[in-house]
Short mmCIF file of N, CA and C in Angstrom, two decimals:
data_model
loop_
_atom_site.label_atom_id
_atom_site.label_comp_id
_atom_site.label_asym_id
_atom_site.label_seq_id
_atom_site.Cartn_x
_atom_site.Cartn_y
_atom_site.Cartn_z
N MET A 1084 134.07 89.04 142.30
CA MET A 1084 132.97 89.45 143.15
C MET A 1084 133.53 89.95 144.48
N ARG A 1085 133.00 91.05 144.95
CA ARG A 1085 133.40 91.56 146.26
C ARG A 1085 132.97 90.57 147.34
N ALA A 1086 133.58 90.68 148.51
CA ALA A 1086 133.30 89.75 149.61
C ALA A 1086 131.84 89.81 150.02
N ASP A 1087 131.25 91.00 150.10
CA ASP A 1087 129.84 91.11 150.50
C ASP A 1087 128.93 90.52 149.43
N ALA A 1088 129.30 90.67 148.17
CA ALA A 1088 128.50 90.11 147.08
C ALA A 1088 128.57 88.58 147.11
N ARG A 1089 129.77 88.03 147.40
CA ARG A 1089 129.91 86.57 147.52
C ARG A 1089 129.06 86.05 148.68
N ARG A 1090 129.07 86.77 149.80
CA ARG A 1090 128.25 86.35 150.95
C ARG A 1090 126.77 86.37 150.60
N ASN A 1091 126.34 87.44 149.93
CA ASN A 1091 124.92 87.54 149.53
C ASN A 1091 124.54 86.43 148.56
N TYR A 1092 125.41 86.15 147.61
CA TYR A 1092 125.17 85.07 146.64
C TYR A 1092 125.00 83.74 147.38
N ALA A 1093 125.94 83.43 148.27
CA ALA A 1093 125.88 82.17 149.02
C ALA A 1093 124.64 82.13 149.91
N ALA A 1094 124.30 83.25 150.54
CA ALA A 1094 123.11 83.29 151.40
C ALA A 1094 121.84 83.06 150.59
N LEU A 1095 121.79 83.63 149.39
CA LEU A 1095 120.62 83.43 148.53
C LEU A 1095 120.49 81.98 148.08
N VAL A 1096 121.59 81.36 147.70
CA VAL A 1096 121.55 79.95 147.28
C VAL A 1096 121.12 79.07 148.45
N ASP A 1097 121.69 79.30 149.63
CA ASP A 1097 121.32 78.53 150.82
C ASP A 1097 119.85 78.73 151.19
N ALA A 1098 119.40 79.98 151.13
CA ALA A 1098 118.00 80.27 151.47
C ALA A 1098 117.05 79.64 150.45
N ALA A 1099 117.42 79.68 149.19
CA ALA A 1099 116.58 79.05 148.15
C ALA A 1099 116.51 77.55 148.36
N ARG A 1100 117.63 76.94 148.68
CA ARG A 1100 117.66 75.49 148.93
C ARG A 1100 116.71 75.14 150.08
N ALA A 1101 116.81 75.86 151.18
CA ALA A 1101 115.97 75.59 152.35
C ALA A 1101 114.49 75.83 152.03
N ALA A 1102 114.19 76.91 151.35
CA ALA A 1102 112.80 77.23 151.02
C ALA A 1102 112.21 76.22 150.04
N LEU A 1103 113.00 75.81 149.06
CA LEU A 1103 112.52 74.80 148.10
C LEU A 1103 112.29 73.46 148.79
N THR A 1104 113.15 73.12 149.72
CA THR A 1104 113.00 71.86 150.46
C THR A 1104 111.72 71.90 151.29
N GLU A 1105 111.46 73.03 151.91
CA GLU A 1105 110.27 73.17 152.77
C GLU A 1105 108.98 73.29 151.98
N HIS A 1106 108.98 74.15 150.94
CA HIS A 1106 107.73 74.52 150.27
C HIS A 1106 107.61 74.03 148.84
N GLY A 1107 108.65 73.45 148.30
CA GLY A 1107 108.60 73.02 146.91
C GLY A 1107 108.70 74.18 145.95
N ALA A 1108 108.29 73.95 144.72
CA ALA A 1108 108.46 74.91 143.64
C ALA A 1108 107.62 76.17 143.82
N ALA A 1109 106.65 76.14 144.70
CA ALA A 1109 105.76 77.29 144.88
C ALA A 1109 106.39 78.43 145.67
N VAL A 1110 107.58 78.26 146.18
CA VAL A 1110 108.21 79.29 147.00
C VAL A 1110 108.43 80.56 146.18
N SER A 1111 108.18 81.70 146.82
CA SER A 1111 108.34 82.98 146.12
C SER A 1111 109.78 83.49 146.27
N LEU A 1112 110.18 84.29 145.31
CA LEU A 1112 111.51 84.88 145.38
C LEU A 1112 111.60 85.87 146.53
N GLU A 1113 110.50 86.51 146.86
CA GLU A 1113 110.48 87.42 148.00
C GLU A 1113 110.80 86.67 149.29
N GLU A 1114 110.27 85.46 149.45
CA GLU A 1114 110.57 84.66 150.63
C GLU A 1114 112.04 84.27 150.66
N VAL A 1115 112.59 83.92 149.52
CA VAL A 1115 114.01 83.56 149.44
C VAL A 1115 114.87 84.75 149.87
N ALA A 1116 114.56 85.94 149.34
CA ALA A 1116 115.33 87.13 149.70
C ALA A 1116 115.23 87.41 151.19
N ALA A 1117 114.02 87.30 151.75
CA ALA A 1117 113.84 87.55 153.18
C ALA A 1117 114.63 86.54 154.01
N ARG A 1118 114.59 85.28 153.63
CA ARG A 1118 115.36 84.25 154.36
C ARG A 1118 116.85 84.53 154.31
N ALA A 1119 117.30 85.07 153.19
CA ALA A 1119 118.73 85.36 153.03
C ALA A 1119 119.13 86.66 153.72
N GLY A 1120 118.14 87.43 154.14
CA GLY A 1120 118.43 88.70 154.81
C GLY A 1120 118.87 89.79 153.85
N VAL A 1121 118.38 89.72 152.62
CA VAL A 1121 118.71 90.74 151.61
C VAL A 1121 117.42 91.23 150.97
N GLY A 1122 117.51 92.34 150.26
CA GLY A 1122 116.36 92.86 149.54
C GLY A 1122 116.15 92.12 148.24
N ILE A 1123 114.97 92.28 147.70
CA ILE A 1123 114.63 91.61 146.45
C ILE A 1123 115.52 92.12 145.30
N GLY A 1124 115.94 93.38 145.38
CA GLY A 1124 116.85 93.93 144.36
C GLY A 1124 118.18 93.19 144.33
N THR A 1125 118.68 92.84 145.52
CA THR A 1125 119.93 92.08 145.60
C THR A 1125 119.76 90.71 144.97
N LEU A 1126 118.62 90.09 145.24
CA LEU A 1126 118.35 88.78 144.62
C LEU A 1126 118.38 88.91 143.10
N TYR A 1127 117.67 89.93 142.57
CA TYR A 1127 117.61 90.07 141.11
C TYR A 1127 118.94 90.49 140.49
N ARG A 1128 119.81 91.17 141.25
CA ARG A 1128 121.14 91.49 140.72
C ARG A 1128 121.95 90.21 140.50
N HIS A 1129 121.82 89.27 141.43
CA HIS A 1129 122.54 88.01 141.30
C HIS A 1129 121.84 87.03 140.37
N PHE A 1130 120.52 87.03 140.42
CA PHE A 1130 119.73 86.05 139.67
C PHE A 1130 118.59 86.78 138.96
N PRO A 1131 118.85 87.28 137.75
CA PRO A 1131 117.83 88.06 137.03
C PRO A 1131 116.54 87.28 136.76
N ARG A 1132 116.65 85.98 136.65
CA ARG A 1132 115.46 85.13 136.42
C ARG A 1132 115.39 84.08 137.51
N ARG A 1133 114.19 83.66 137.83
CA ARG A 1133 113.99 82.58 138.81
C ARG A 1133 114.82 81.36 138.41
N LEU A 1134 114.85 81.08 137.12
CA LEU A 1134 115.59 79.93 136.61
C LEU A 1134 117.08 80.03 136.96
N ASP A 1135 117.63 81.23 136.93
CA ASP A 1135 119.04 81.40 137.28
C ASP A 1135 119.31 80.95 138.72
N LEU A 1136 118.40 81.26 139.62
CA LEU A 1136 118.54 80.86 141.02
C LEU A 1136 118.41 79.34 141.16
N LEU A 1137 117.42 78.76 140.49
CA LEU A 1137 117.24 77.30 140.55
C LEU A 1137 118.47 76.58 140.01
N GLU A 1138 119.01 77.08 138.91
CA GLU A 1138 120.21 76.47 138.35
C GLU A 1138 121.38 76.56 139.32
N ALA A 1139 121.51 77.68 140.00
CA ALA A 1139 122.62 77.86 140.96
C ALA A 1139 122.49 76.88 142.12
N VAL A 1140 121.28 76.68 142.62
CA VAL A 1140 121.06 75.73 143.71
C VAL A 1140 121.41 74.33 143.24
N TYR A 1141 120.92 73.96 142.07
CA TYR A 1141 121.16 72.62 141.55
C TYR A 1141 122.65 72.38 141.32
N ARG A 1142 123.32 73.34 140.70
CA ARG A 1142 124.75 73.21 140.41
C ARG A 1142 125.55 73.10 141.72
N ASP A 1143 125.20 73.91 142.70
CA ASP A 1143 125.89 73.89 143.99
C ASP A 1143 125.72 72.52 144.67
N ASP A 1144 124.53 71.97 144.62
CA ASP A 1144 124.28 70.68 145.27
C ASP A 1144 125.01 69.54 144.56
N VAL A 1145 125.07 69.59 143.25
CA VAL A 1145 125.80 68.56 142.50
C VAL A 1145 127.30 68.65 142.80
N GLU A 1146 127.81 69.86 142.87
CA GLU A 1146 129.23 70.02 143.21
C GLU A 1146 129.51 69.52 144.63
N MET A 1147 128.54 69.69 145.54
CA MET A 1147 128.69 69.17 146.90
C MET A 1147 128.79 67.65 146.88
N LEU A 1148 128.03 66.98 146.01
CA LEU A 1148 128.13 65.53 145.87
C LEU A 1148 129.53 65.13 145.41
N ALA A 1149 130.07 65.85 144.46
CA ALA A 1149 131.41 65.55 143.96
C ALA A 1149 132.45 65.77 145.05
N HIS A 1150 132.31 66.86 145.76
CA HIS A 1150 133.25 67.16 146.85
C HIS A 1150 133.17 66.08 147.93
N SER A 1151 131.96 65.63 148.24
CA SER A 1151 131.79 64.57 149.25
C SER A 1151 132.48 63.28 148.81
N ALA A 1152 132.33 62.91 147.54
CA ALA A 1152 132.97 61.69 147.05
C ALA A 1152 134.49 61.81 147.17
N GLU A 1153 135.01 62.96 146.83
CA GLU A 1153 136.46 63.17 146.91
C GLU A 1153 136.94 63.14 148.36
N THR A 1154 136.27 63.87 149.22
CA THR A 1154 136.67 63.95 150.62
C THR A 1154 136.57 62.59 151.31
N LEU A 1155 135.45 61.91 151.10
CA LEU A 1155 135.26 60.60 151.74
C LEU A 1155 136.26 59.58 151.22
N SER A 1156 136.54 59.61 149.92
CA SER A 1156 137.51 58.67 149.34
C SER A 1156 138.91 58.90 149.90
N ASP A 1157 139.21 60.15 150.18
CA ASP A 1157 140.54 60.48 150.70
C ASP A 1157 140.68 60.25 152.20
N SER A 1158 139.55 60.15 152.92
CA SER A 1158 139.66 60.14 154.38
C SER A 1158 139.04 58.92 155.07
N CYS A 1159 138.35 58.08 154.34
CA CYS A 1159 137.64 56.95 154.97
C CYS A 1159 138.02 55.63 154.32
N PRO A 1160 137.88 54.54 155.06
CA PRO A 1160 138.02 53.22 154.44
C PRO A 1160 136.97 53.06 153.33
N GLU A 1161 137.23 52.16 152.42
CA GLU A 1161 136.45 52.03 151.19
C GLU A 1161 134.95 51.86 151.44
N TRP A 1162 134.57 50.91 152.30
CA TRP A 1162 133.15 50.67 152.53
C TRP A 1162 132.50 51.87 153.21
N GLU A 1163 133.17 52.42 154.17
CA GLU A 1163 132.62 53.58 154.89
C GLU A 1163 132.43 54.77 153.95
N ALA A 1164 133.37 55.00 153.04
CA ALA A 1164 133.24 56.08 152.07
C ALA A 1164 132.02 55.87 151.17
N LEU A 1165 131.86 54.64 150.70
CA LEU A 1165 130.71 54.33 149.85
C LEU A 1165 129.41 54.52 150.61
N GLU A 1166 129.33 53.98 151.80
CA GLU A 1166 128.12 54.07 152.61
C GLU A 1166 127.78 55.53 152.93
N GLN A 1167 128.75 56.28 153.37
CA GLN A 1167 128.49 57.68 153.72
C GLN A 1167 128.09 58.50 152.50
N TRP A 1168 128.74 58.23 151.36
CA TRP A 1168 128.38 58.98 150.16
C TRP A 1168 126.95 58.66 149.75
N LEU A 1169 126.55 57.41 149.87
CA LEU A 1169 125.17 57.05 149.51
C LEU A 1169 124.16 57.75 150.42
N PHE A 1170 124.49 57.93 151.68
CA PHE A 1170 123.59 58.69 152.56
C PHE A 1170 123.53 60.16 152.15
N VAL A 1171 124.66 60.71 151.72
CA VAL A 1171 124.66 62.09 151.20
C VAL A 1171 123.80 62.14 149.93
N PHE A 1172 123.98 61.16 149.06
CA PHE A 1172 123.23 61.13 147.80
C PHE A 1172 121.73 61.01 148.05
N ILE A 1173 121.34 60.17 148.99
CA ILE A 1173 119.91 59.99 149.24
C ILE A 1173 119.29 61.28 149.78
N GLY A 1174 120.04 62.02 150.58
CA GLY A 1174 119.55 63.32 151.04
C GLY A 1174 119.40 64.30 149.88
N TYR A 1175 120.37 64.30 149.00
CA TYR A 1175 120.32 65.13 147.80
C TYR A 1175 119.11 64.75 146.94
N ALA A 1176 118.97 63.47 146.65
CA ALA A 1176 117.92 63.01 145.73
C ALA A 1176 116.53 63.28 146.28
N SER A 1177 116.34 63.10 147.57
CA SER A 1177 115.00 63.27 148.12
C SER A 1177 114.57 64.73 148.14
N THR A 1178 115.51 65.66 148.16
CA THR A 1178 115.14 67.07 148.18
C THR A 1178 115.19 67.73 146.80
N LYS A 1179 115.73 67.07 145.81
CA LYS A 1179 115.90 67.69 144.50
C LYS A 1179 114.84 67.30 143.48
N ARG A 1180 113.92 66.46 143.84
CA ARG A 1180 112.92 66.01 142.88
C ARG A 1180 112.15 67.17 142.27
N VAL A 1181 111.61 68.05 143.10
CA VAL A 1181 110.81 69.18 142.61
C VAL A 1181 111.68 70.11 141.78
N LEU A 1182 112.85 70.42 142.28
CA LEU A 1182 113.77 71.30 141.57
C LEU A 1182 114.15 70.71 140.22
N PHE A 1183 114.44 69.43 140.18
CA PHE A 1183 114.82 68.77 138.95
C PHE A 1183 113.71 68.88 137.91
N HIS A 1184 112.47 68.60 138.32
CA HIS A 1184 111.35 68.64 137.37
C HIS A 1184 111.13 70.06 136.84
N GLU A 1185 111.29 71.05 137.70
CA GLU A 1185 111.13 72.43 137.25
C GLU A 1185 112.23 72.80 136.25
N LEU A 1186 113.45 72.35 136.50
CA LEU A 1186 114.54 72.62 135.58
C LEU A 1186 114.33 71.90 134.25
N VAL A 1187 113.92 70.65 134.28
CA VAL A 1187 113.67 69.91 133.04
C VAL A 1187 112.60 70.61 132.22
N ASP A 1188 111.54 71.05 132.89
CA ASP A 1188 110.47 71.76 132.17
C ASP A 1188 110.98 73.05 131.53
N ALA A 1189 111.89 73.74 132.20
CA ALA A 1189 112.36 75.04 131.72
C ALA A 1189 113.50 74.93 130.70
N ILE A 1190 114.45 74.02 130.92
CA ILE A 1190 115.64 74.00 130.07
C ILE A 1190 115.84 72.69 129.31
N GLY A 1191 115.06 71.68 129.63
CA GLY A 1191 115.16 70.40 128.93
C GLY A 1191 116.17 69.47 129.57
N LYS A 1192 115.89 68.19 129.48
CA LYS A 1192 116.75 67.19 130.15
C LYS A 1192 118.12 67.06 129.50
N ASP A 1193 118.27 67.55 128.29
CA ASP A 1193 119.56 67.47 127.60
C ASP A 1193 120.32 68.79 127.64
N SER A 1194 119.93 69.68 128.54
CA SER A 1194 120.61 70.96 128.67
C SER A 1194 122.04 70.76 129.16
N GLU A 1195 122.86 71.78 128.98
CA GLU A 1195 124.25 71.72 129.44
C GLU A 1195 124.32 71.47 130.93
N LEU A 1196 123.49 72.16 131.71
CA LEU A 1196 123.52 72.02 133.17
C LEU A 1196 123.20 70.59 133.58
N LEU A 1197 122.13 70.02 133.06
CA LEU A 1197 121.73 68.68 133.48
C LEU A 1197 122.65 67.60 132.93
N THR A 1198 123.17 67.82 131.73
CA THR A 1198 124.15 66.88 131.18
C THR A 1198 125.42 66.88 132.03
N HIS A 1199 125.91 68.07 132.35
CA HIS A 1199 127.10 68.19 133.20
C HIS A 1199 126.83 67.58 134.57
N SER A 1200 125.67 67.84 135.14
CA SER A 1200 125.33 67.31 136.46
C SER A 1200 125.31 65.79 136.46
N ARG A 1201 124.74 65.18 135.43
CA ARG A 1201 124.75 63.72 135.32
C ARG A 1201 126.18 63.19 135.28
N GLN A 1202 127.04 63.86 134.53
CA GLN A 1202 128.43 63.43 134.43
C GLN A 1202 129.13 63.53 135.78
N VAL A 1203 128.87 64.59 136.52
CA VAL A 1203 129.50 64.78 137.84
C VAL A 1203 129.00 63.72 138.81
N ILE A 1204 127.70 63.47 138.81
CA ILE A 1204 127.13 62.45 139.71
C ILE A 1204 127.66 61.07 139.33
N ASP A 1205 127.70 60.76 138.04
CA ASP A 1205 128.22 59.47 137.59
C ASP A 1205 129.68 59.29 138.02
N ALA A 1206 130.48 60.33 137.85
CA ALA A 1206 131.89 60.24 138.24
C ALA A 1206 132.03 60.07 139.75
N SER A 1207 131.15 60.71 140.51
CA SER A 1207 131.22 60.62 141.96
C SER A 1207 130.87 59.22 142.46
N VAL A 1208 129.78 58.66 141.96
CA VAL A 1208 129.40 57.32 142.40
C VAL A 1208 130.42 56.30 141.91
N THR A 1209 130.95 56.50 140.72
CA THR A 1209 131.97 55.59 140.20
C THR A 1209 133.20 55.62 141.10
N ARG A 1210 133.58 56.79 141.53
CA ARG A 1210 134.76 56.92 142.39
C ARG A 1210 134.62 56.09 143.66
N VAL A 1211 133.50 56.23 144.38
CA VAL A 1211 133.36 55.53 145.66
C VAL A 1211 133.06 54.05 145.45
N LEU A 1212 132.29 53.70 144.42
CA LEU A 1212 131.94 52.31 144.18
C LEU A 1212 133.14 51.50 143.71
N VAL A 1213 133.85 51.99 142.71
CA VAL A 1213 134.99 51.24 142.16
C VAL A 1213 136.06 51.07 143.23
N ARG A 1214 136.27 52.08 144.03
CA ARG A 1214 137.25 51.96 145.12
C ARG A 1214 136.85 50.84 146.08
N ALA A 1215 135.56 50.76 146.41
CA ALA A 1215 135.07 49.69 147.30
C ALA A 1215 135.16 48.33 146.61
N GLN A 1216 134.87 48.28 145.32
CA GLN A 1216 134.99 47.02 144.59
C GLN A 1216 136.43 46.56 144.51
N GLN A 1217 137.35 47.47 144.26
CA GLN A 1217 138.76 47.11 144.18
C GLN A 1217 139.30 46.61 145.52
N ALA A 1218 138.71 47.10 146.60
CA ALA A 1218 139.12 46.64 147.94
C ALA A 1218 138.44 45.32 148.32
N GLY A 1219 137.51 44.87 147.47
CA GLY A 1219 136.83 43.61 147.72
C GLY A 1219 135.70 43.69 148.73
N VAL A 1220 135.22 44.90 149.04
CA VAL A 1220 134.16 45.04 150.03
C VAL A 1220 132.78 45.28 149.40
N ALA A 1221 132.75 45.51 148.08
CA ALA A 1221 131.48 45.69 147.36
C ALA A 1221 131.44 44.71 146.19
N ARG A 1222 130.26 44.24 145.88
CA ARG A 1222 130.08 43.30 144.77
C ARG A 1222 130.67 43.86 143.49
N ALA A 1223 131.37 43.01 142.77
CA ALA A 1223 132.03 43.42 141.54
C ALA A 1223 131.07 43.53 140.37
N ASP A 1224 129.90 42.91 140.47
CA ASP A 1224 128.96 42.89 139.34
C ASP A 1224 128.01 44.08 139.33
N VAL A 1225 128.14 45.01 140.24
CA VAL A 1225 127.26 46.18 140.32
C VAL A 1225 127.87 47.32 139.53
N GLN A 1226 127.07 47.92 138.67
CA GLN A 1226 127.50 49.07 137.89
C GLN A 1226 127.09 50.36 138.64
N PRO A 1227 127.81 51.44 138.44
CA PRO A 1227 127.43 52.70 139.09
C PRO A 1227 125.98 53.11 138.79
N SER A 1228 125.54 52.92 137.55
CA SER A 1228 124.16 53.27 137.21
C SER A 1228 123.15 52.40 137.95
N ASP A 1229 123.49 51.13 138.20
CA ASP A 1229 122.61 50.25 138.99
C ASP A 1229 122.41 50.84 140.38
N LEU A 1230 123.51 51.25 140.97
CA LEU A 1230 123.48 51.77 142.33
C LEU A 1230 122.69 53.07 142.41
N LEU A 1231 122.88 53.97 141.46
CA LEU A 1231 122.12 55.22 141.46
C LEU A 1231 120.63 54.97 141.33
N ARG A 1232 120.25 54.03 140.48
CA ARG A 1232 118.83 53.73 140.32
C ARG A 1232 118.24 53.11 141.57
N LEU A 1233 118.97 52.19 142.18
CA LEU A 1233 118.50 51.56 143.42
C LEU A 1233 118.32 52.58 144.53
N VAL A 1234 119.33 53.37 144.75
CA VAL A 1234 119.29 54.33 145.84
C VAL A 1234 118.32 55.47 145.51
N GLY A 1235 118.31 55.90 144.27
CA GLY A 1235 117.33 56.92 143.88
C GLY A 1235 115.90 56.44 144.09
N GLY A 1236 115.68 55.15 143.85
CA GLY A 1236 114.35 54.58 144.09
C GLY A 1236 113.92 54.65 145.54
N CYS A 1237 114.88 54.67 146.44
CA CYS A 1237 114.58 54.78 147.87
C CYS A 1237 114.02 56.15 148.23
N THR A 1238 114.08 57.10 147.30
CA THR A 1238 113.61 58.45 147.57
C THR A 1238 112.32 58.80 146.83
N MET A 1239 111.84 57.91 145.98
CA MET A 1239 110.77 58.27 145.06
C MET A 1239 109.35 58.16 145.62
N MET A 1240 109.16 57.40 146.65
CA MET A 1240 107.81 57.23 147.16
C MET A 1240 107.37 58.45 147.96
N PRO A 1241 106.15 58.93 147.71
CA PRO A 1241 105.68 60.08 148.47
C PRO A 1241 105.46 59.71 149.95
N ASN A 1242 105.61 60.70 150.80
CA ASN A 1242 105.37 60.55 152.24
C ASN A 1242 106.24 59.48 152.89
N LEU A 1243 107.43 59.31 152.39
CA LEU A 1243 108.35 58.32 152.94
C LEU A 1243 109.01 58.92 154.17
N GLU A 1244 108.90 58.22 155.27
CA GLU A 1244 109.50 58.69 156.52
C GLU A 1244 111.01 58.51 156.45
N PRO A 1245 111.78 59.41 157.06
CA PRO A 1245 113.24 59.30 157.02
C PRO A 1245 113.77 57.97 157.56
N ASP A 1246 113.14 57.43 158.61
CA ASP A 1246 113.64 56.16 159.14
C ASP A 1246 113.38 55.01 158.17
N GLN A 1247 112.28 55.06 157.44
CA GLN A 1247 112.01 54.03 156.44
C GLN A 1247 112.98 54.17 155.27
N GLN A 1248 113.26 55.39 154.88
CA GLN A 1248 114.22 55.64 153.81
C GLN A 1248 115.60 55.10 154.19
N GLU A 1249 116.00 55.32 155.43
CA GLU A 1249 117.29 54.80 155.89
C GLU A 1249 117.30 53.28 155.91
N ARG A 1250 116.19 52.66 156.35
CA ARG A 1250 116.11 51.19 156.34
C ARG A 1250 116.23 50.66 154.93
N MET A 1251 115.56 51.30 153.99
CA MET A 1251 115.63 50.86 152.60
C MET A 1251 117.06 50.97 152.07
N LEU A 1252 117.75 52.06 152.41
CA LEU A 1252 119.13 52.19 151.97
C LEU A 1252 120.01 51.12 152.61
N ARG A 1253 119.77 50.80 153.86
CA ARG A 1253 120.54 49.74 154.52
C ARG A 1253 120.33 48.38 153.84
N ILE A 1254 119.11 48.13 153.36
CA ILE A 1254 118.82 46.89 152.63
C ILE A 1254 119.64 46.87 151.32
N VAL A 1255 119.66 48.00 150.62
CA VAL A 1255 120.45 48.09 149.40
C VAL A 1255 121.93 47.86 149.72
N LEU A 1256 122.41 48.48 150.80
CA LEU A 1256 123.81 48.30 151.18
C LEU A 1256 124.12 46.85 151.53
N ASP A 1257 123.20 46.18 152.21
CA ASP A 1257 123.41 44.77 152.52
C ASP A 1257 123.54 43.92 151.25
N GLY A 1258 122.75 44.25 150.24
CA GLY A 1258 122.84 43.54 148.97
C GLY A 1258 124.07 43.89 148.17
N LEU A 1259 124.66 45.03 148.45
CA LEU A 1259 125.83 45.50 147.72
C LEU A 1259 127.13 44.94 148.29
N ARG A 1260 127.12 44.62 149.56
CA ARG A 1260 128.35 44.17 150.23
C ARG A 1260 128.76 42.82 149.65
N SER A 1261 130.06 42.66 149.37
CA SER A 1261 130.52 41.38 148.80
C SER A 1261 130.71 40.36 149.92
#
């Protein structure tokens, strides 16, 4: 891809993410193109179907979770890496609910994209959790899937204020600390 095409692609994915977060699934592709500063033709050259754009946003966000787990594990003490990754995950989970449901409706929960995404998320949480457990700072009896369900649950209630969501995550973290 040429440099300008890569910039347009990234701008479209970023604009779609922001628009979906603000307006949910009802956002129009015209609004996404306008936010990205490109014409609708450019959007359709990169993403011939709306689903292609949604998949790109979802894939990009899941890869960001994996990158965060890797970066935090390499640069932070064990507990801090786990805690910071969970805050990244809670931000991801609270904004991806609508996108996830639209993808499941369109491609099915057992699609390659969603199966791969689950594997990446599982590997990411396992990386930060097991590292904290091996250092003795996180309970040894907690499974990665337990932690994802607990933290994911902190994002599921409608109209949840960010400060309440953070308090709920802190309660989970308090229960996780060994």
